[in-house]
Amino acid sequence: MNKQTITFTTASDGSAAETGHNAIGKLYAVEYQPGTTATGATITLTCEGAGSKPLLTKASAGTSVAWFYPRDLQHAVADGAALTGTAGGDRTLPILSGMLKVTVASGGDTKTGKVIFYYEG
């Protein structure tokens, strides 16, 4: 299991954008440690490679440590547009191939926190 921590500090408008290191593998879990970040903050996690792959968006993330387990829906073999499950259906670990990124909105003036990515690779 690999671990990558991205620490952020918000600007006066409550925003932050921090990019980590390259990660290749499957995302298992994310630990959000808000530190002093405002309760109404929205965190958006992506993997930046050839494109931008969304991993997780959490509005009003709160002020307590929280764990998230992002998952992707699987596609059918015969029809790439068809999903094999819907709500509660088949899920798979998201593939990572690029730089991990944390974006914060409405996080408060000059607040700090961090996100820890746990992935197999």
PDB file of N, CA, C and O in Angstrom, residues 20-78:
ATOM      1  N   GLY A  20       0.121  16.950  -5.984  1.00  0.00           N
ATOM      2  CA  GLY A  20       1.115  16.074  -5.372  1.00  0.00           C
ATOM      3  C   GLY A  20       2.025  15.463  -6.415  1.00  0.00           C
ATOM      4  O   GLY A  20       2.300  16.064  -7.454  1.00  0.00           O
ATOM      5  N   HIS A  21       2.450  14.260  -6.154  1.00  0.00           N
ATOM      6  CA  HIS A  21       3.366  13.540  -7.023  1.00  0.00           C
ATOM      7  C   HIS A  21       2.608  12.591  -7.938  1.00  0.00           C
ATOM      8  O   HIS A  21       1.437  12.292  -7.721  1.00  0.00           O
ATOM      9  N   ASN A  22       3.309  12.070  -8.913  1.00  0.00           N
ATOM     10  CA  ASN A  22       2.732  11.096  -9.830  1.00  0.00           C
ATOM     11  C   ASN A  22       2.354   9.829  -9.059  1.00  0.00           C
ATOM     12  O   ASN A  22       3.090   9.381  -8.189  1.00  0.00           O
ATOM     13  N   ALA A  23       1.207   9.286  -9.380  1.00  0.00           N
ATOM     14  CA  ALA A  23       0.745   8.045  -8.752  1.00  0.00           C
ATOM     15  C   ALA A  23       0.202   7.120  -9.840  1.00  0.00           C
ATOM     16  O   ALA A  23      -0.574   7.550 -10.689  1.00  0.00           O
ATOM     17  N   ILE A  24       0.633   5.874  -9.811  1.00  0.00           N
ATOM     18  CA  ILE A  24       0.122   4.867 -10.741  1.00  0.00           C
ATOM     19  C   ILE A  24      -0.352   3.695  -9.900  1.00  0.00           C
ATOM     20  O   ILE A  24       0.412   3.158  -9.089  1.00  0.00           O
ATOM     21  N   GLY A  25      -1.606   3.343 -10.056  1.00  0.00           N
ATOM     22  CA  GLY A  25      -2.158   2.238  -9.281  1.00  0.00           C
ATOM     23  C   GLY A  25      -3.662   2.352  -9.159  1.00  0.00           C
ATOM     24  O   GLY A  25      -4.322   2.976  -9.979  1.00  0.00           O
ATOM     25  N   LYS A  26      -4.199   1.746  -8.110  1.00  0.00           N
ATOM     26  CA  LYS A  26      -5.632   1.752  -7.840  1.00  0.00           C
ATOM     27  C   LYS A  26      -5.877   2.445  -6.507  1.00  0.00           C
ATOM     28  O   LYS A  26      -5.283   2.071  -5.494  1.00  0.00           O
ATOM     29  N   LEU A  27      -6.760   3.448  -6.510  1.00  0.00           N
ATOM     30  CA  LEU A  27      -7.070   4.197  -5.294  1.00  0.00           C
ATOM     31  C   LEU A  27      -7.944   3.352  -4.374  1.00  0.00           C
ATOM     32  O   LEU A  27      -8.998   2.859  -4.775  1.00  0.00           O
ATOM     33  N   TYR A  28      -7.496   3.197  -3.130  1.00  0.00           N
ATOM     34  CA  TYR A  28      -8.243   2.410  -2.160  1.00  0.00           C
ATOM     35  C   TYR A  28      -9.074   3.302  -1.235  1.00  0.00           C
ATOM     36  O   TYR A  28     -10.252   3.063  -1.025  1.00  0.00           O
ATOM     37  N   ALA A  29      -8.467   4.342  -0.661  1.00  0.00           N
ATOM     38  CA  ALA A  29      -9.169   5.197   0.288  1.00  0.00           C
ATOM     39  C   ALA A  29      -8.532   6.574   0.340  1.00  0.00           C
ATOM     40  O   ALA A  29      -7.398   6.765  -0.099  1.00  0.00           O
ATOM     41  N   VAL A  30      -9.291   7.523   0.893  1.00  0.00           N
ATOM     42  CA  VAL A  30      -8.838   8.895   1.070  1.00  0.00           C
ATOM     43  C   VAL A  30      -9.176   9.310   2.497  1.00  0.00           C
ATOM     44  O   VAL A  30     -10.300   9.086   2.964  1.00  0.00           O
ATOM     45  N   GLU A  31      -8.206   9.905   3.180  1.00  0.00           N
ATOM     46  CA  GLU A  31      -8.434  10.436   4.525  1.00  0.00           C
ATOM     47  C   GLU A  31      -8.358  11.955   4.452  1.00  0.00           C
ATOM     48  O   GLU A  31      -7.336  12.517   4.052  1.00  0.00           O
ATOM     49  N   TYR A  32      -9.456  12.614   4.839  1.00  0.00           N
ATOM     50  CA  TYR A  32      -9.502  14.071   4.854  1.00  0.00           C
ATOM     51  C   TYR A  32      -9.251  14.540   6.282  1.00  0.00           C
ATOM     52  O   TYR A  32      -9.985  14.173   7.198  1.00  0.00           O
ATOM     53  N   GLN A  33      -8.194  15.330   6.466  1.00  0.00           N
ATOM     54  CA  GLN A  33      -7.870  15.914   7.769  1.00  0.00           C
ATOM     55  C   GLN A  33      -8.025  17.424   7.630  1.00  0.00           C
ATOM     56  O   GLN A  33      -7.127  18.097   7.121  1.00  0.00           O
ATOM     57  N   PRO A  34      -9.178  17.964   8.064  1.00  0.00           N
ATOM     58  CA  PRO A  34      -9.488  19.368   7.796  1.00  0.00           C
ATOM     59  C   PRO A  34      -8.615  20.383   8.524  1.00  0.00           C
ATOM     60  O   PRO A  34      -8.529  21.526   8.084  1.00  0.00           O
ATOM     61  N   GLY A  35      -7.964  19.991   9.618  1.00  0.00           N
ATOM     62  CA  GLY A  35      -7.136  20.963  10.350  1.00  0.00           C
ATOM     63  C   GLY A  35      -7.983  22.151  10.765  1.00  0.00           C
ATOM     64  O   GLY A  35      -8.960  22.002  11.484  1.00  0.00           O
ATOM     65  N   THR A  36      -7.653  23.339  10.240  1.00  0.00           N
ATOM     66  CA  THR A  36      -8.407  24.557  10.564  1.00  0.00           C
ATOM     67  C   THR A  36      -9.383  24.956   9.462  1.00  0.00           C
ATOM     68  O   THR A  36      -9.982  26.034   9.533  1.00  0.00           O
ATOM     69  N   THR A  37      -9.558  24.120   8.453  1.00  0.00           N
ATOM     70  CA  THR A  37     -10.426  24.435   7.317  1.00  0.00           C
ATOM     71  C   THR A  37     -11.868  24.646   7.777  1.00  0.00           C
ATOM     72  O   THR A  37     -12.366  23.928   8.642  1.00  0.00           O
ATOM     73  N   ALA A  38     -12.544  25.628   7.175  1.00  0.00           N
ATOM     74  CA  ALA A  38     -13.928  25.950   7.530  1.00  0.00           C
ATOM     75  C   ALA A  38     -14.858  24.772   7.244  1.00  0.00           C
ATOM     76  O   ALA A  38     -14.643  23.999   6.306  1.00  0.00           O
ATOM     77  N   THR A  39     -15.916  24.653   8.039  1.00  0.00           N
ATOM     78  CA  THR A  39     -16.850  23.532   7.925  1.00  0.00           C
ATOM     79  C   THR A  39     -17.558  23.471   6.569  1.00  0.00           C
ATOM     80  O   THR A  39     -17.910  22.409   6.106  1.00  0.00           O
ATOM     81  N   GLY A  40     -17.769  24.613   5.916  1.00  0.00           N
ATOM     82  CA  GLY A  40     -18.480  24.644   4.637  1.00  0.00           C
ATOM     83  C   GLY A  40     -17.608  24.380   3.425  1.00  0.00           C
ATOM     84  O   GLY A  40     -18.061  24.501   2.285  1.00  0.00           O
ATOM     85  N   ALA A  41     -16.370  23.989   3.631  1.00  0.00           N
ATOM     86  CA  ALA A  41     -15.447  23.776   2.510  1.00  0.00           C
ATOM     87  C   ALA A  41     -15.907  22.639   1.604  1.00  0.00           C
ATOM     88  O   ALA A  41     -16.459  21.645   2.063  1.00  0.00           O
ATOM     89  N   THR A  42     -15.648  22.814   0.326  1.00  0.00           N
ATOM     90  CA  THR A  42     -15.857  21.752  -0.654  1.00  0.00           C
ATOM     91  C   THR A  42     -14.485  21.295  -1.118  1.00  0.00           C
ATOM     92  O   THR A  42     -13.664  22.115  -1.543  1.00  0.00           O
ATOM     93  N   ILE A  43     -14.231  19.978  -1.024  1.00  0.00           N
ATOM     94  CA  ILE A  43     -12.962  19.451  -1.514  1.00  0.00           C
ATOM     95  C   ILE A  43     -13.234  18.651  -2.787  1.00  0.00           C
ATOM     96  O   ILE A  43     -14.220  17.921  -2.885  1.00  0.00           O
ATOM     97  N   THR A  44     -12.367  18.844  -3.747  1.00  0.00           N
ATOM     98  CA  THR A  44     -12.447  18.113  -5.012  1.00  0.00           C
ATOM     99  C   THR A  44     -11.098  17.448  -5.242  1.00  0.00           C
ATOM    100  O   THR A  44     -10.067  18.122  -5.210  1.00  0.00           O
ATOM    101  N   LEU A  45     -11.115  16.143  -5.460  1.00  0.00           N
ATOM    102  CA  LEU A  45      -9.891  15.375  -5.678  1.00  0.00           C
ATOM    103  C   LEU A  45      -9.888  14.843  -7.099  1.00  0.00           C
ATOM    104  O   LEU A  45     -10.888  14.279  -7.554  1.00  0.00           O
ATOM    105  N   THR A  46      -8.769  15.020  -7.791  1.00  0.00           N
ATOM    106  CA  THR A  46      -8.632  14.550  -9.161  1.00  0.00           C
ATOM    107  C   THR A  46      -7.268  13.918  -9.367  1.00  0.00           C
ATOM    108  O   THR A  46      -6.362  14.088  -8.557  1.00  0.00           O
ATOM    109  N   CYS A  47      -7.125  13.211 -10.477  1.00  0.00           N
ATOM    110  CA  CYS A  47      -5.847  12.688 -10.926  1.00  0.00           C
ATOM    111  C   CYS A  47      -5.579  13.327 -12.279  1.00  0.00           C
ATOM    112  O   CYS A  47      -6.374  13.169 -13.212  1.00  0.00           O
ATOM    113  N   GLU A  48      -4.485  14.078 -12.371  1.00  0.00           N
ATOM    114  CA  GLU A  48      -4.167  14.853 -13.570  1.00  0.00           C
ATOM    115  C   GLU A  48      -3.114  14.127 -14.403  1.00  0.00           C
ATOM    116  O   GLU A  48      -1.967  14.042 -13.996  1.00  0.00           O
ATOM    117  N   GLY A  49      -3.537  13.580 -15.544  1.00  0.00           N
ATOM    118  CA  GLY A  49      -2.627  12.894 -16.455  1.00  0.00           C
ATOM    119  C   GLY A  49      -2.865  13.418 -17.855  1.00  0.00           C
ATOM    120  O   GLY A  49      -2.819  14.617 -18.092  1.00  0.00           O
ATOM    121  N   ALA A  50      -3.164  12.508 -18.786  1.00  0.00           N
ATOM    122  CA  ALA A  50      -3.499  12.919 -20.153  1.00  0.00           C
ATOM    123  C   ALA A  50      -4.779  13.751 -20.131  1.00  0.00           C
ATOM    124  O   ALA A  50      -4.992  14.603 -20.978  1.00  0.00           O
ATOM    125  N   GLY A  51      -5.622  13.509 -19.147  1.00  0.00           N
ATOM    126  CA  GLY A  51      -6.831  14.280 -18.902  1.00  0.00           C
ATOM    127  C   GLY A  51      -6.958  14.461 -17.399  1.00  0.00           C
ATOM    128  O   GLY A  51      -6.031  14.187 -16.653  1.00  0.00           O
ATOM    129  N   SER A  52      -8.106  14.921 -16.971  1.00  0.00           N
ATOM    130  CA  SER A  52      -8.360  15.091 -15.544  1.00  0.00           C
ATOM    131  C   SER A  52      -9.423  14.084 -15.123  1.00  0.00           C
ATOM    132  O   SER A  52     -10.559  14.147 -15.588  1.00  0.00           O
ATOM    133  N   LYS A  53      -9.059  13.129 -14.262  1.00  0.00           N
ATOM    134  CA  LYS A  53     -10.000  12.104 -13.811  1.00  0.00           C
ATOM    135  C   LYS A  53     -10.550  12.500 -12.446  1.00  0.00           C
ATOM    136  O   LYS A  53      -9.805  12.609 -11.472  1.00  0.00           O
ATOM    137  N   PRO A  54     -11.880  12.716 -12.354  1.00  0.00           N
ATOM    138  CA  PRO A  54     -12.468  13.021 -11.054  1.00  0.00           C
ATOM    139  C   PRO A  54     -12.416  11.804 -10.133  1.00  0.00           C
ATOM    140  O   PRO A  54     -12.693  10.684 -10.557  1.00  0.00           O
ATOM    141  N   LEU A  55     -12.051  12.027  -8.882  1.00  0.00           N
ATOM    142  CA  LEU A  55     -11.989  10.948  -7.895  1.00  0.00           C
ATOM    143  C   LEU A  55     -13.042  11.115  -6.809  1.00  0.00           C
ATOM    144  O   LEU A  55     -13.684  10.155  -6.405  1.00  0.00           O
ATOM    145  N   LEU A  56     -13.222  12.362  -6.315  1.00  0.00           N
ATOM    146  CA  LEU A  56     -14.167  12.615  -5.234  1.00  0.00           C
ATOM    147  C   LEU A  56     -14.449  14.102  -5.135  1.00  0.00           C
ATOM    148  O   LEU A  56     -13.531  14.918  -5.244  1.00  0.00           O
ATOM    149  N   THR A  57     -15.713  14.461  -4.938  1.00  0.00           N
ATOM    150  CA  THR A  57     -16.107  15.823  -4.579  1.00  0.00           C
ATOM    151  C   THR A  57     -16.969  15.716  -3.338  1.00  0.00           C
ATOM    152  O   THR A  57     -17.946  14.963  -3.330  1.00  0.00           O
ATOM    153  N   LYS A  58     -16.611  16.456  -2.297  1.00  0.00           N
ATOM    154  CA  LYS A  58     -17.375  16.442  -1.052  1.00  0.00           C
ATOM    155  C   LYS A  58     -17.689  17.878  -0.651  1.00  0.00           C
ATOM    156  O   LYS A  58     -16.798  18.638  -0.273  1.00  0.00           O
ATOM    157  N   ALA A  59     -18.969  18.262  -0.767  1.00  0.00           N
ATOM    158  CA  ALA A  59     -19.413  19.587  -0.342  1.00  0.00           C
ATOM    159  C   ALA A  59     -19.598  19.576   1.167  1.00  0.00           C
ATOM    160  O   ALA A  59     -19.931  18.549   1.758  1.00  0.00           O
ATOM    161  N   SER A  60     -19.396  20.725   1.785  1.00  0.00           N
ATOM    162  CA  SER A  60     -19.527  20.861   3.243  1.00  0.00           C
ATOM    163  C   SER A  60     -18.816  19.704   3.949  1.00  0.00           C
ATOM    164  O   SER A  60     -19.425  18.928   4.679  1.00  0.00           O
ATOM    165  N   ALA A  61     -17.520  19.603   3.699  1.00  0.00           N
ATOM    166  CA  ALA A  61     -16.725  18.465   4.171  1.00  0.00           C
ATOM    167  C   ALA A  61     -16.622  18.370   5.691  1.00  0.00           C
ATOM    168  O   ALA A  61     -16.298  17.322   6.213  1.00  0.00           O
ATOM    169  N   GLY A  62     -16.910  19.456   6.395  1.00  0.00           N
ATOM    170  CA  GLY A  62     -16.917  19.406   7.852  1.00  0.00           C
ATOM    171  C   GLY A  62     -15.559  19.673   8.475  1.00  0.00           C
ATOM    172  O   GLY A  62     -14.565  19.922   7.787  1.00  0.00           O
ATOM    173  N   THR A  63     -15.523  19.591   9.810  1.00  0.00           N
ATOM    174  CA  THR A  63     -14.295  19.894  10.544  1.00  0.00           C
ATOM    175  C   THR A  63     -13.758  18.688  11.304  1.00  0.00           C
ATOM    176  O   THR A  63     -12.894  18.824  12.165  1.00  0.00           O
ATOM    177  N   SER A  64     -14.266  17.517  11.010  1.00  0.00           N
ATOM    178  CA  SER A  64     -13.774  16.286  11.634  1.00  0.00           C
ATOM    179  C   SER A  64     -13.039  15.450  10.595  1.00  0.00           C
ATOM    180  O   SER A  64     -13.370  15.494   9.406  1.00  0.00           O
ATOM    181  N   VAL A  65     -12.078  14.677  11.046  1.00  0.00           N
ATOM    182  CA  VAL A  65     -11.383  13.755  10.153  1.00  0.00           C
ATOM    183  C   VAL A  65     -12.415  12.801   9.550  1.00  0.00           C
ATOM    184  O   VAL A  65     -13.290  12.291  10.261  1.00  0.00           O
ATOM    185  N   ALA A  66     -12.327  12.588   8.243  1.00  0.00           N
ATOM    186  CA  ALA A  66     -13.288  11.712   7.559  1.00  0.00           C
ATOM    187  C   ALA A  66     -12.556  10.827   6.559  1.00  0.00           C
ATOM    188  O   ALA A  66     -11.563  11.236   5.953  1.00  0.00           O
ATOM    189  N   TRP A  67     -13.056   9.602   6.407  1.00  0.00           N
ATOM    190  CA  TRP A  67     -12.517   8.649   5.440  1.00  0.00           C
ATOM    191  C   TRP A  67     -13.524   8.456   4.324  1.00  0.00           C
ATOM    192  O   TRP A  67     -14.731   8.385   4.564  1.00  0.00           O
ATOM    193  N   PHE A  68     -13.005   8.358   3.096  1.00  0.00           N
ATOM    194  CA  PHE A  68     -13.846   8.125   1.920  1.00  0.00           C
ATOM    195  C   PHE A  68     -13.247   6.990   1.103  1.00  0.00           C
ATOM    196  O   PHE A  68     -12.022   6.817   1.065  1.00  0.00           O
ATOM    197  N   TYR A  69     -14.112   6.241   0.439  1.00  0.00           N
ATOM    198  CA  TYR A  69     -13.706   5.109  -0.387  1.00  0.00           C
ATOM    199  C   TYR A  69     -14.284   5.285  -1.791  1.00  0.00           C
ATOM    200  O   TYR A  69     -15.272   4.646  -2.133  1.00  0.00           O
ATOM    201  N   PRO A  70     -13.668   6.156  -2.617  1.00  0.00           N
ATOM    202  CA  PRO A  70     -14.200   6.418  -3.954  1.00  0.00           C
ATOM    203  C   PRO A  70     -14.206   5.150  -4.812  1.00  0.00           C
ATOM    204  O   PRO A  70     -13.273   4.338  -4.748  1.00  0.00           O
ATOM    205  N   ARG A  71     -15.242   4.992  -5.611  1.00  0.00           N
ATOM    206  CA  ARG A  71     -15.360   3.840  -6.510  1.00  0.00           C
ATOM    207  C   ARG A  71     -15.930   4.303  -7.851  1.00  0.00           C
ATOM    208  O   ARG A  71     -16.685   5.261  -7.918  1.00  0.00           O
ATOM    209  N   ASP A  72     -15.570   3.578  -8.919  1.00  0.00           N
ATOM    210  CA  ASP A  72     -16.097   3.819 -10.267  1.00  0.00           C
ATOM    211  C   ASP A  72     -17.084   2.730 -10.618  1.00  0.00           C
ATOM    212  O   ASP A  72     -16.916   1.571 -10.220  1.00  0.00           O
ATOM    213  N   LEU A  73     -18.110   3.089 -11.400  1.00  0.00           N
ATOM    214  CA  LEU A  73     -19.016   2.084 -11.943  1.00  0.00           C
ATOM    215  C   LEU A  73     -18.308   1.320 -13.053  1.00  0.00           C
ATOM    216  O   LEU A  73     -17.501   1.886 -13.800  1.00  0.00           O
ATOM    217  N   GLN A  74     -18.612   0.039 -13.186  1.00  0.00           N
ATOM    218  CA  GLN A  74     -18.007  -0.781 -14.242  1.00  0.00           C
ATOM    219  C   GLN A  74     -18.878  -0.758 -15.494  1.00  0.00           C
ATOM    220  O   GLN A  74     -20.095  -0.597 -15.406  1.00  0.00           O
ATOM    221  N   HIS A  75     -18.239  -0.948 -16.638  1.00  0.00           N
ATOM    222  CA  HIS A  75     -18.935  -0.988 -17.921  1.00  0.00           C
ATOM    223  C   HIS A  75     -19.028  -2.418 -18.429  1.00  0.00           C
ATOM    224  O   HIS A  75     -18.151  -3.239 -18.177  1.00  0.00           O
ATOM    225  N   ALA A  76     -20.091  -2.672 -19.178  1.00  0.00           N
ATOM    226  CA  ALA A  76     -20.288  -3.994 -19.767  1.00  0.00           C
ATOM    227  C   ALA A  76     -19.259  -4.241 -20.869  1.00  0.00           C
ATOM    228  O   ALA A  76     -18.828  -3.322 -21.558  1.00  0.00           O
ATOM    229  N   VAL A  77     -18.867  -5.496 -21.062  1.00  0.00           N
ATOM    230  CA  VAL A  77     -17.897  -5.860 -22.086  1.00  0.00           C
ATOM    231  C   VAL A  77     -18.470  -5.623 -23.487  1.00  0.00           C
ATOM    232  O   VAL A  77     -17.806  -5.088 -24.369  1.00  0.00           O
ATOM    233  N   ALA A  78     -19.721  -6.007 -23.710  1.00  0.00           N
ATOM    234  CA  ALA A  78     -20.331  -5.944 -25.042  1.00  0.00           C
ATOM    235  C   ALA A  78     -20.672  -4.525 -25.473  1.00  0.00           C
ATOM    236  O   ALA A  78     -20.777  -4.251 -26.655  1.00  0.00           O
TER     237      ALA A  78
END
